[in-house]
Coordinates of C-alpha atoms and ligand atoms in Angstrom, one line a residue:
X1 CA 4.3 6.3 14.3
X2 CA 3.9 3.4 11.7
X3 CA 0.8 3.2 9.6
X4 CA -0.4 0.6 7.2
X5 CA -2.5 1.7 4.6
X6 CA -4.3 -1.1 2.3
X7 CA -7.0 -1.6 -0.1
X8 CA -8.0 -2.4 -3.4
X9 CA -6.2 -0.9 -6.8
X10 CA -7.2 2.4 -7.3
X11 CA -8.7 2.6 -3.5
X12 CA -6.9 5.5 -2.7
X13 CA -4.0 4.3 -0.6
X14 CA -1.7 6.5 -2.8
X15 CA -3.7 9.4 -2.6
X16 CA -4.3 9.3 1.2
X17 CA -0.7 8.3 2.3
X18 CA 0.6 11.6 0.4
X19 CA -1.5 13.3 2.7
X20 CA -0.8 11.6 6.0
X21 CA 2.8 11.9 5.2
X22 CA 2.7 15.7 4.8
X23 CA 0.2 16.3 7.7
X24 CA 2.3 14.0 10.1
X25 CA 6.0 14.3 8.9
X26 CA 6.1 10.8 7.9
X27 CA 7.6 9.1 4.6
X28 CA 5.5 7.1 2.3
X29 CA 6.7 3.7 1.4
X30 CA 4.9 2.6 -1.8
X31 CA 6.1 -1.0 -2.7
X32 CA 4.2 -0.3 -6.4
X33 CA 6.3 2.9 -6.8
X34 CA 9.5 1.5 -5.8
X35 CA 8.9 -1.4 -8.1
X36 CA 7.8 0.6 -11.0
X37 CA 11.0 2.9 -10.2
X38 CA 13.2 -0.1 -11.1
X39 CA 11.3 -1.1 -14.2
X40 CA 11.8 2.6 -15.3
X41 CA 15.6 2.5 -14.5
X42 CA 16.0 -0.9 -16.3
X43 CA 17.5 -2.2 -13.4
X44 CA 18.1 -6.1 -13.6
X45 CA 15.1 -6.4 -10.8
X46 CA 13.4 -4.0 -13.2
X47 CA 13.7 -6.3 -16.0
X48 CA 13.0 -9.4 -14.0
X49 CA 9.6 -8.0 -12.6
X50 CA 8.2 -5.7 -15.3
X51 CA 6.0 -9.0 -16.9
X52 CA 4.8 -9.9 -13.6
X53 CA 3.4 -6.3 -12.8
X54 CA 2.3 -5.4 -16.1
X55 CA -0.1 -8.8 -15.7
X56 CA -1.5 -7.8 -12.1
X57 CA 0.2 -10.4 -10.2
X58 CA 2.3 -9.6 -7.0
X59 CA 6.1 -10.2 -7.4
X60 CA 7.9 -12.1 -4.7
X61 CA 8.0 -11.8 -1.1
X62 CA 11.5 -11.5 -0.8
X63 CA 12.0 -9.0 -3.4
X64 CA 9.5 -6.9 -1.6
X65 CA 10.8 -7.5 1.7
X66 CA 14.2 -6.7 0.9
X67 CA 13.0 -3.5 -0.4
X68 CA 11.3 -2.2 2.6
X69 CA 13.8 -3.5 5.0
X70 CA 16.0 -0.8 3.5
X71 CA 13.8 1.9 5.0
X72 CA 12.9 0.0 8.3
X73 CA 16.4 -0.4 9.0
X74 CA 17.4 3.4 8.2
X75 CA 17.4 5.3 11.4
X76 CA 16.4 8.3 9.3
X77 CA 12.4 6.8 8.7
X78 CA 12.7 5.2 12.6
X79 CA 9.0 5.4 13.5
X80 CA 8.1 7.4 10.5
X81 CA 7.0 5.0 7.8
X82 CA 3.5 4.9 5.9
X83 CA 3.3 1.3 4.3
X84 CA 1.3 1.9 0.9
X85 CA 0.8 -1.5 -0.7
X86 CA 2.2 -3.6 2.0
X87 CA 1.5 -6.3 3.4
X88 CA -0.5 -7.9 0.4
X89 CA -0.5 -11.5 2.0
X90 CA -0.4 -13.1 5.2
X91 CA 3.3 -14.0 5.2
X92 CA 4.1 -10.3 4.1
X93 CA 1.9 -9.2 7.4
X94 CA 4.1 -11.6 9.5
X95 CA 7.1 -10.7 7.9
X96 CA 6.4 -6.8 8.6
X97 CA 6.0 -7.5 12.1
X98 CA 9.2 -9.4 12.5
X99 CA 11.3 -6.8 10.3
X100 CA 9.4 -4.0 12.8
X101 CA 10.4 -5.8 15.9
X102 CA 13.9 -6.6 14.6
X103 CA 14.6 -2.5 14.1
X104 CA 12.7 -1.9 17.6
X105 CA 9.7 -0.6 16.0
X106 CA 5.9 -1.9 15.7
X107 CA 2.7 -0.5 13.9
X108 CA 0.2 1.9 15.3
X109 CA -2.5 1.8 12.9
X110 CA -3.8 -0.1 10.2
X111 CA -6.3 1.6 7.7
X112 CA -8.1 -0.4 5.1
X113 CA -9.7 1.4 2.3
X114 CA -13.1 -0.1 1.2
X115 CA -14.1 0.5 -2.4
X116 CA -16.3 -1.4 -4.8
X117 CA -15.1 -2.9 -8.1
X118 CA -17.2 -0.5 -10.0
X119 CA -15.7 2.6 -8.4
X120 CA -12.2 1.3 -9.0
X121 CA -12.7 0.4 -12.6
X122 CA -14.0 3.9 -13.1
X123 CA -10.9 5.9 -11.0
X124 CA -8.5 3.3 -13.0
X125 CA -9.7 4.3 -16.2
X126 CA -9.7 8.0 -15.4
X127 CA -6.1 7.6 -14.3
X128 CA -5.0 6.0 -17.4
X129 CA -5.6 9.4 -19.2
X130 CA -3.5 10.9 -16.9
X131 CA -0.3 8.6 -16.3
X132 CA 0.9 6.0 -18.4
X133 CA 0.8 3.1 -15.8
X134 CA 1.1 -0.1 -18.1
X135 CA -1.4 -2.0 -15.6
X136 CA -4.1 0.6 -15.6
X137 CA -6.7 -1.0 -18.2
X138 CA -10.0 -2.5 -17.4
X139 CA -8.6 -6.2 -18.0
X140 CA -5.4 -6.1 -15.5
X141 CA -7.5 -3.7 -13.4
X142 CA -9.9 -6.7 -12.6
X143 CA -7.0 -8.9 -12.5
X144 CA -5.5 -6.7 -9.6
X145 CA -8.6 -6.5 -7.8
X146 CA -8.9 -10.2 -7.7
X147 CA -5.4 -10.9 -6.8
X148 CA -6.2 -8.4 -3.9
X149 CA -9.6 -10.2 -2.8
X150 CA -7.6 -13.8 -3.2
X151 CA -5.3 -12.8 -0.4
X152 CA -6.7 -10.0 1.9
X153 CA -8.9 -12.2 4.3
X154 CA -6.2 -13.5 6.3
X155 CA -4.7 -10.1 6.3
X156 CA -7.8 -8.6 7.9
X157 CA -8.2 -11.4 10.6
X158 CA -4.2 -10.9 11.5
X159 CA -4.9 -7.3 12.2
X160 CA -8.3 -7.5 13.9
X161 CA -6.6 -9.9 16.4
X162 CA -4.3 -7.2 17.2
X163 CA -6.8 -4.5 17.5
X164 CA -5.2 -2.2 14.9
X165 CA -7.7 -2.4 12.0
X166 CA -9.4 0.5 11.0
X167 CA -12.0 0.2 8.2
X168 CA -12.5 3.7 6.3
X169 CA -15.2 4.0 3.5
X170 CA -12.8 4.7 0.3
X171 CA -16.1 5.6 -1.7
X172 CA -16.6 9.3 -0.7
X173 CA -14.5 12.6 -1.8
X174 CA -11.0 12.4 -1.1
X175 CA -11.2 15.6 1.7
X176 CA -14.0 13.4 3.4
X177 CA -11.5 10.4 3.5
X178 CA -8.5 12.5 4.6
X179 CA -10.8 14.1 7.4
X180 CA -11.7 10.7 8.8
X181 CA -8.0 9.4 8.7
X182 CA -6.8 12.4 10.2
X183 CA -9.5 11.8 13.1
X184 CA -8.3 8.1 13.5
X185 CA -4.6 9.2 13.5
X186 CA -5.3 11.7 15.8
X187 CA -7.2 9.5 18.2
X188 CA -3.9 7.1 18.5
X189 CA -1.6 10.0 19.1
X190 CA -3.9 10.5 22.2
Ligands
AP5_201 P1 0.6 -0.4 -6.2 O1 1.3 0.5 -7.2 O2 0.5 -0.4 -5.2 O3 -1.0 -0.6 -7.0 P2 -2.6 -1.1 -6.2 O4 -2.6 -1.6 -5.4 O5 -3.0 -1.6 -7.6 O6 -2.9 0.5 -6.4 P3 -2.9 2.0 -6.9 O7 -1.5 2.4 -6.7 O8 -3.3 1.6 -8.5 O9 -4.0 2.3 -6.4 P4 -4.2 3.4 -4.8 O10 -5.1 2.4 -4.1 O11 -2.8 4.0 -4.7 O12 -5.2 4.9 -5.4 P5 -4.5 6.4 -5.9 O13 -4.6 6.9 -4.8 O14 -3.5 6.3 -7.0 O15 1.2 -1.7 -6.9 C1 1.2 -2.1 -8.4 C2 1.9 -3.5 -8.6 O16 2.8 -3.9 -7.7 C3 0.9 -4.8 -7.9 O17 0.1 -5.2 -8.9 C4 2.1 -5.9 -7.9 O18 2.3 -6.6 -8.9 C5 3.5 -5.1 -7.3 N1 3.4 -4.9 -5.8 C6 3.0 -3.6 -5.3 N2 3.0 -4.0 -3.8 C7 3.3 -5.2 -3.7 C8 3.8 -6.0 -2.4 N3 3.8 -5.6 -1.4 N4 4.0 -7.3 -2.7 C9 4.0 -8.1 -4.2 N5 4.1 -7.4 -5.3 C10 3.6 -6.0 -5.0 O19 -5.7 6.4 -6.5 C11 -6.3 6.0 -7.9 C12 -7.0 7.0 -8.5 O20 -8.2 7.7 -8.0 C13 -6.1 8.2 -8.9 O21 -6.3 8.9 -9.9 C14 -7.0 9.2 -7.8 O22 -6.5 10.4 -8.2 C15 -8.2 8.9 -7.7 N6 -8.8 8.9 -6.2 C16 -8.1 8.6 -5.0 N7 -9.4 8.7 -4.1 C17 -10.1 9.1 -4.8 C18 -11.5 9.8 -4.3 N8 -11.9 9.2 -2.9 N9 -12.8 9.8 -5.1 C19 -12.4 10.1 -6.5 N10 -11.2 9.7 -6.9 C20 -10.1 9.5 -6.3
MG202 MG1 -0.8 3.7 -5.3

């Protein structure tokens, strides 16, 4: 089973992916985490992308496509991936379909977490006291939210056409959201 989870910054993608990964023995593939690792390790790529990420913009489609293909092409992860933060625009959504086809896989369910900007600001402010993410301040969080809003409608339409899209209210507690997602995934496992 391969799962896509998307939603605005601070929606709970990472929190819920982590839970789903453990529950269903899947691998959490967070493009944000992979990109931050490159920055932390000061790789050539990391140095190229740090200013883009820290200003709340998207890095190029090619960069993230190359990162995710490494996982999709690896038989260890075959049909065991949760895409946390990918796709972020229509081009990435069609690219993901093509990459999965190339390696004889598909998406089984797409989860959209809906959260208001007010809640996002609150969560990101809270997290900024716990973690040192350079993009976790109010100004950049709003920028990240705007980037999300600008690109998201075509993705929603794309997945509505395939009947894979399930929208989850991301405003409730972590465990309530866990339960809802578990039910949705249980439903497709049949
Ligand atoms: P990324 O790392 O994906 O950041 P994001 O989308 O802004 O989302 P976050 O990781 O901030 O939030 P989350 O939804 O994972 O929430 P979390 O579970 O942590 O991307 C960062 C950057 O990388 C992008 O801006 C872009 O530059 C680049 N990038 C990444 N992917 C890319 C792509 N595909 N293409 C191009 N560029 C890309 O929760 C947030 C906080 O809230 C936590 O403290 C958590 O404990 C708390 N919380 C979670 N759920 C709840 C709840 N229900 N109630 C109360 N608190 C909660
Ligand atoms: Mg995250």
